[in-house]
PDB file of C-alpha atoms in Angstrom:
ATOM      1  CA  MET B 300     150.859  88.865 116.004  1.00 67.00           C
ATOM      2  CA  ASN B 301     154.061  88.545 114.132  1.00 69.00           C
ATOM      3  CA  LYS B 302     156.750  91.202 114.212  1.00 77.00           C
ATOM      4  CA  ASN B 303     156.819  91.634 110.408  1.00 77.00           C
ATOM      5  CA  MET B 304     153.122  92.525 110.426  1.00 76.00           C
ATOM      6  CA  LEU B 305     153.545  95.077 113.199  1.00 78.00           C
ATOM      7  CA  GLN B 306     156.518  96.608 111.374  1.00 82.00           C
ATOM      8  CA  LEU B 307     154.405  96.850 108.219  1.00 84.00           C
ATOM      9  CA  PHE B 308     151.755  98.827 110.142  1.00 83.00           C
ATOM     10  CA  ASP B 309     154.459 101.108 111.540  1.00 82.00           C
ATOM     11  CA  ALA B 310     155.803 101.775 108.043  1.00 85.00           C
ATOM     12  CA  ARG B 311     152.513 102.114 106.135  1.00 85.00           C
ATOM     13  CA  HIS B 312     149.043 103.293 107.010  1.00 87.00           C
ATOM     14  CA  ASP B 313     147.180 102.077 103.915  1.00 92.00           C
ATOM     15  CA  VAL B 314     147.429  98.344 104.484  1.00 93.00           C
ATOM     16  CA  HIS B 315     144.520  96.006 103.662  1.00 95.00           C
ATOM     17  CA  VAL B 316     145.022  92.505 105.073  1.00 95.00           C
ATOM     18  CA  LEU B 317     143.142  89.218 104.799  1.00 96.00           C
ATOM     19  CA  TYR B 318     143.142  86.948 107.828  1.00 96.00           C
ATOM     20  CA  ALA B 319     141.462  83.561 107.361  1.00 95.00           C
ATOM     21  CA  TYR B 320     141.549  82.129 110.866  1.00 94.00           C
ATOM     22  CA  ASP B 321     141.246  78.527 111.964  1.00 93.00           C
ATOM     23  CA  GLU B 322     141.393  78.720 115.729  1.00 94.00           C
ATOM     24  CA  ILE B 323     139.417  81.127 117.961  1.00 95.00           C
ATOM     25  CA  ARG B 324     142.096  81.361 120.660  1.00 95.00           C
ATOM     26  CA  LYS B 325     144.726  82.367 118.091  1.00 93.00           C
ATOM     27  CA  TYR B 326     142.194  84.731 116.508  1.00 95.00           C
ATOM     28  CA  ILE B 327     141.677  86.528 119.825  1.00 96.00           C
ATOM     29  CA  GLU B 328     145.447  86.753 120.345  1.00 94.00           C
ATOM     30  CA  HIS B 329     145.800  88.434 116.933  1.00 93.00           C
ATOM     31  CA  VAL B 330     142.955  90.911 117.585  1.00 96.00           C
ATOM     32  CA  VAL B 331     144.440  91.849 120.950  1.00 97.00           C
ATOM     33  CA  ALA B 332     147.989  92.240 119.585  1.00 94.00           C
ATOM     34  CA  TYR B 333     146.718  94.362 116.687  1.00 94.00           C
ATOM     35  CA  ALA B 334     144.653  96.605 118.960  1.00 97.00           C
ATOM     36  CA  LYS B 335     147.355  96.918 121.602  1.00 97.00           C
ATOM     37  CA  HIS B 336     150.020  97.795 119.026  1.00 95.00           C
ATOM     38  CA  GLY B 337     147.711 100.397 117.493  1.00 95.00           C
ATOM     39  CA  VAL B 338     146.830 102.023 120.807  1.00 97.00           C
ATOM     40  CA  GLU B 339     150.511 102.133 121.767  1.00 95.00           C
ATOM     41  CA  ALA B 340     151.174 103.889 118.438  1.00 94.00           C
ATOM     42  CA  GLY B 341     148.479 106.467 119.297  1.00 95.00           C
ATOM     43  CA  ASP B 342     145.776 105.100 116.997  1.00 96.00           C
ATOM     44  CA  HIS B 343     142.100 104.653 117.718  1.00 98.00           C
ATOM     45  CA  ILE B 344     140.999 101.074 117.112  1.00 98.00           C
ATOM     46  CA  ILE B 345     137.687 100.194 115.499  1.00 98.00           C
ATOM     47  CA  LEU B 346     136.862  96.570 116.271  1.00 98.00           C
ATOM     48  CA  ILE B 347     133.915  95.323 114.226  1.00 96.00           C
ATOM     49  CA  GLU B 348     133.292  92.129 116.112  1.00 97.00           C
ATOM     50  CA  ASN B 349     130.834  89.399 116.880  1.00 94.00           C
ATOM     51  CA  PRO B 350     129.262  90.060 120.327  1.00 95.00           C
ATOM     52  CA  ARG B 351     129.990  86.508 121.439  1.00 95.00           C
ATOM     53  CA  LEU B 352     133.764  87.172 121.054  1.00 97.00           C
ATOM     54  CA  SER B 353     133.830  90.804 122.188  1.00 98.00           C
ATOM     55  CA  PRO B 354     133.756  90.069 125.956  1.00 98.00           C
ATOM     56  CA  ASP B 355     136.866  87.847 125.721  1.00 98.00           C
ATOM     57  CA  ILE B 356     138.684  90.394 123.551  1.00 98.00           C
ATOM     58  CA  HIS B 357     137.645  93.249 125.844  1.00 98.00           C
ATOM     59  CA  ALA B 358     138.786  91.382 128.956  1.00 98.00           C
ATOM     60  CA  GLU B 359     142.162  90.571 127.430  1.00 98.00           C
ATOM     61  CA  LEU B 360     142.681  94.158 126.270  1.00 98.00           C
ATOM     62  CA  LYS B 361     141.613  95.492 129.667  1.00 98.00           C
ATOM     63  CA  SER B 362     144.273  93.326 131.307  1.00 98.00           C
ATOM     64  CA  GLN B 363     146.978  94.708 128.981  1.00 98.00           C
ATOM     65  CA  LEU B 364     146.006  98.363 128.559  1.00 98.00           C
ATOM     66  CA  THR B 365     145.412 101.224 130.968  1.00 98.00           C
ATOM     67  CA  LYS B 366     141.966 102.732 131.463  1.00 97.00           C
ATOM     68  CA  GLU B 367     143.049 105.745 129.376  1.00 98.00           C
ATOM     69  CA  GLN B 368     144.323 103.478 126.590  1.00 98.00           C
ATOM     70  CA  MET B 369     141.045 101.542 126.573  1.00 98.00           C
ATOM     71  CA  GLU B 370     139.286 104.771 125.574  1.00 97.00           C
ATOM     72  CA  PHE B 371     141.008 104.406 122.183  1.00 98.00           C
ATOM     73  CA  VAL B 372     139.313 101.038 121.568  1.00 98.00           C
ATOM     74  CA  HIS B 373     135.864 101.214 119.959  1.00 97.00           C
ATOM     75  CA  PHE B 374     133.790  98.032 119.706  1.00 97.00           C
ATOM     76  CA  VAL B 375     131.122  97.841 117.001  1.00 96.00           C
ATOM     77  CA  LYS B 376     128.670  94.947 116.873  1.00 94.00           C
ATOM     78  CA  SER B 377     129.257  93.150 113.598  1.00 91.00           C
ATOM     79  CA  PHE B 378     125.539  92.556 112.998  1.00 86.00           C
ATOM     80  CA  ASP B 379     124.780  96.267 113.434  1.00 87.00           C
ATOM     81  CA  PHE B 380     127.618  97.128 111.082  1.00 88.00           C
ATOM     82  CA  TYR B 381     126.921  94.681 108.254  1.00 83.00           C
ATOM     83  CA  PHE B 382     123.146  94.835 108.423  1.00 80.00           C
ATOM     84  CA  SER B 383     122.630  98.535 109.206  1.00 75.00           C
ATOM     85  CA  SER B 384     120.246  98.819 106.258  1.00 73.00           C
ATOM     86  CA  GLY B 385     118.390  95.608 107.081  1.00 70.00           C
ATOM     87  CA  SER B 386     120.451  93.489 104.681  1.00 72.00           C
ATOM     88  CA  TYR B 387     124.072  92.977 103.719  1.00 76.00           C
ATOM     89  CA  HIS B 388     124.342  95.941 101.344  1.00 78.00           C
ATOM     90  CA  PRO B 389     127.927  97.181 100.684  1.00 82.00           C
ATOM     91  CA  PRO B 390     127.028 100.850  99.943  1.00 85.00           C
ATOM     92  CA  ALA B 391     125.038 101.030 103.213  1.00 86.00           C
ATOM     93  CA  ILE B 392     127.960  99.427 105.061  1.00 88.00           C
ATOM     94  CA  GLN B 393     130.278 102.040 103.564  1.00 89.00           C
ATOM     95  CA  ALA B 394     127.948 104.870 104.633  1.00 90.00           C
ATOM     96  CA  TYR B 395     127.744 103.424 108.163  1.00 90.00           C
ATOM     97  CA  PHE B 396     131.545 103.158 108.331  1.00 92.00           C
ATOM     98  CA  GLU B 397     132.074 106.712 107.093  1.00 92.00           C
ATOM     99  CA  LYS B 398     129.577 107.998 109.667  1.00 93.00           C
ATOM    100  CA  MET B 399     131.558 106.157 112.377  1.00 93.00           C
ATOM    101  CA  LEU B 400     134.765 107.798 111.157  1.00 94.00           C
ATOM    102  CA  GLU B 401     133.434 111.381 111.230  1.00 95.00           C
ATOM    103  CA  PRO B 402     134.434 112.132 114.859  1.00 95.00           C
ATOM    104  CA  LEU B 403     137.918 110.693 114.298  1.00 96.00           C
ATOM    105  CA  LEU B 404     138.410 112.559 111.043  1.00 95.00           C
ATOM    106  CA  GLU B 405     137.223 115.822 112.618  1.00 96.00           C
ATOM    107  CA  LYS B 406     139.886 115.399 115.325  1.00 95.00           C
ATOM    108  CA  GLN B 407     142.422 114.336 112.667  1.00 95.00           C
ATOM    109  CA  ALA B 408     142.984 111.211 114.742  1.00 96.00           C
ATOM    110  CA  THR B 409     144.729 108.200 113.302  1.00 95.00           C
ATOM    111  CA  PHE B 410     142.913 104.884 113.429  1.00 96.00           C
ATOM    112  CA  ARG B 411     142.994 101.213 112.517  1.00 96.00           C
ATOM    113  CA  ALA B 412     140.154  98.810 111.823  1.00 97.00           C
ATOM    114  CA  TRP B 413     139.575  95.119 112.398  1.00 97.00           C
ATOM    115  CA  ALA B 414     136.521  93.740 110.613  1.00 96.00           C
ATOM    116  CA  HIS B 415     135.254  90.279 111.510  1.00 96.00           C
ATOM    117  CA  VAL B 416     133.240  89.399 108.408  1.00 91.00           C
ATOM    118  CA  GLU B 417     130.480  86.839 108.874  1.00 83.00           C
ATOM    119  CA  TRP B 418     127.201  85.837 107.300  1.00 73.00           C
ATOM    120  CA  ALA B 419     124.365  83.801 108.774  1.00 66.00           C
ATOM    121  CA  SER B 420     123.360  81.477 105.977  1.00 61.00           C
ATOM    122  CA  GLY B 421     125.317  78.565 104.573  1.00 56.00           C
ATOM    123  CA  GLU B 422     125.171  80.243 101.176  1.00 63.00           C
ATOM    124  CA  VAL B 423     128.137  82.524 100.597  1.00 57.00           C
ATOM    125  CA  PRO B 424     127.118  85.908  99.129  1.00 71.00           C
ATOM    126  CA  ILE B 425     130.190  86.029  96.850  1.00 84.00           C
ATOM    127  CA  HIS B 426     129.152  89.077  94.806  1.00 85.00           C
ATOM    128  CA  LEU B 427     128.351  91.026  97.991  1.00 84.00           C
ATOM    129  CA  ILE B 428     131.652  90.057  99.617  1.00 87.00           C
ATOM    130  CA  GLU B 429     133.475  91.096  96.439  1.00 90.00           C
ATOM    131  CA  ASP B 430     131.661  94.469  96.371  1.00 88.00           C
ATOM    132  CA  PHE B 431     132.313  95.005 100.087  1.00 88.00           C
ATOM    133  CA  GLU B 432     136.021  94.236  99.755  1.00 91.00           C
ATOM    134  CA  LYS B 433     136.376  96.593  96.769  1.00 90.00           C
ATOM    135  CA  ILE B 434     134.832  99.373  98.864  1.00 89.00           C
ATOM    136  CA  ILE B 435     137.120  98.616 101.814  1.00 91.00           C
ATOM    137  CA  ASP B 436     140.198  98.548  99.573  1.00 89.00           C
ATOM    138  CA  VAL B 437     139.351 102.025  98.246  1.00 89.00           C
ATOM    139  CA  SER B 438     138.580 103.313 101.774  1.00 92.00           C
ATOM    140  CA  VAL B 439     141.907 102.031 103.099  1.00 93.00           C
ATOM    141  CA  LYS B 440     143.703 103.934 100.331  1.00 92.00           C
ATOM    142  CA  ASN B 441     141.608 107.110 100.644  1.00 92.00           C
ATOM    143  CA  TYR B 442     141.639 107.373 104.445  1.00 94.00           C
ATOM    144  CA  LYS B 443     145.111 105.809 104.830  1.00 94.00           C
ATOM    145  CA  PHE B 444     144.420 103.371 107.632  1.00 95.00           C
ATOM    146  CA  PRO B 445     145.336  99.732 108.235  1.00 95.00           C
ATOM    147  CA  CYS B 446     142.482  97.249 108.097  1.00 96.00           C
ATOM    148  CA  ILE B 447     142.389  93.532 108.763  1.00 96.00           C
ATOM    149  CA  CYS B 448     139.401  91.641 107.374  1.00 96.00           C
ATOM    150  CA  ALA B 449     138.992  88.387 109.300  1.00 96.00           C
ATOM    151  CA  TYR B 450     137.062  85.405 107.918  1.00 94.00           C
ATOM    152  CA  ASP B 451     136.441  81.971 109.384  1.00 93.00           C
ATOM    153  CA  ASN B 452     138.593  79.726 107.194  1.00 92.00           C
ATOM    154  CA  THR B 453     136.164  76.800 107.522  1.00 89.00           C
ATOM    155  CA  LEU B 454     133.459  78.827 105.738  1.00 85.00           C
ATOM    156  CA  LEU B 455     135.608  79.821 102.776  1.00 88.00           C
ATOM    157  CA  GLN B 456     134.968  77.880  99.615  1.00 86.00           C
ATOM    158  CA  ASP B 457     137.558  78.100  96.828  1.00 90.00           C
ATOM    159  CA  ASP B 458     135.650  80.721  94.812  1.00 90.00           C
ATOM    160  CA  ILE B 459     135.271  83.104  97.754  1.00 90.00           C
ATOM    161  CA  ARG B 460     138.863  82.475  98.865  1.00 91.00           C
ATOM    162  CA  ASN B 461     140.092  83.481  95.382  1.00 92.00           C
ATOM    163  CA  VAL B 462     138.007  86.669  95.457  1.00 92.00           C
ATOM    164  CA  LEU B 463     139.446  87.540  98.867  1.00 94.00           C
ATOM    165  CA  LEU B 464     143.002  86.929  97.647  1.00 93.00           C
ATOM    166  CA  GLU B 465     142.314  89.260  94.709  1.00 93.00           C
ATOM    167  CA  LYS B 466     141.011  92.025  97.006  1.00 92.00           C
ATOM    168  CA  HIS B 467     143.717  91.928  99.717  1.00 94.00           C
ATOM    169  CA  PRO B 468     147.335  92.827  98.947  1.00 93.00           C
ATOM    170  CA  TYR B 469     148.497  91.183 102.186  1.00 93.00           C
ATOM    171  CA  ILE B 470     147.622  87.942 103.937  1.00 93.00           C
ATOM    172  CA  LEU B 471     148.110  87.275 107.626  1.00 90.00           C
ATOM    173  CA  ALA B 472     148.926  83.615 108.073  1.00 80.00           C
ATOM    174  CA  GLU B 473     148.995  82.260 111.610  1.00 67.00           C
ATOM    175  CA  ASP B 474     152.606  83.316 112.092  1.00 71.00           C
ATOM    176  CA  ASP B 475     153.625  85.365 109.064  1.00 78.00           C
ATOM    177  CA  ILE B 476     152.606  88.115 106.668  1.00 83.00           C
ATOM    178  CA  VAL B 477     152.746  87.389 102.956  1.00 84.00           C
ATOM    179  CA  VAL B 478     151.968  89.342  99.808  1.00 87.00           C
ATOM    180  CA  SER B 479     149.038  88.032  97.776  1.00 85.00           C
ATOM    181  CA  ASP B 480     150.096  86.948  94.287  1.00 85.00           C
ATOM    182  CA  LEU B 481     146.475  87.316  93.161  1.00 85.00           C
ATOM    183  CA  TYR B 482     145.845  90.879  94.365  1.00 85.00           C
ATOM    184  CA  VAL B 483     144.242  93.173  91.780  1.00 84.00           C
ATOM    185  CA  SER B 484     144.450  96.836  92.794  1.00 80.00           C
ATOM    186  CA  THR B 485     141.218  98.770  93.153  1.00 72.00           C
ATOM    187  CA  GLU B 486     141.492 102.376  92.018  1.00 65.00           C
ATOM    188  CA  ALA B 487     140.891 104.959  94.709  1.00 52.00           C
TER     189      ALA B 487
END
């Protein structure tokens, strides 16, 4: 992960970032760098991830972190997270996320999140993605934590890409962090 991005996370805790990835290997490198940097900063890491990628991410983190540091990394199955109510329903996702945060908030622990956002059908649920991203943007501001929302770039049609650019103030390109010109702030 690029140095500018890591410096941004050191300077601010309310950072909402879009990452539209093209390559799985590079994706895993970014997840690992993000998690490792967070753990080294004393943050708990919530990784909402596809179970097919989690073993590779876990193995890479395990090779770079101590056993004690690994206790700060919390894997959440993406399907369980996004479909906790039986369907992709943003208010239910928000309730699930807030329930996950309770133990960290009670301990006044700092944390970061990485959310791998996926859907099963070929049809993009644009209104649901827009609602979800609005909720996340408000949560990032209210709870003051960094969050990267990762999407498979090959699945992003122009309309959904524009919505994502409107809902994320920052964009992680493969090797740089840029400010979104289209971002529209969501009130906390």
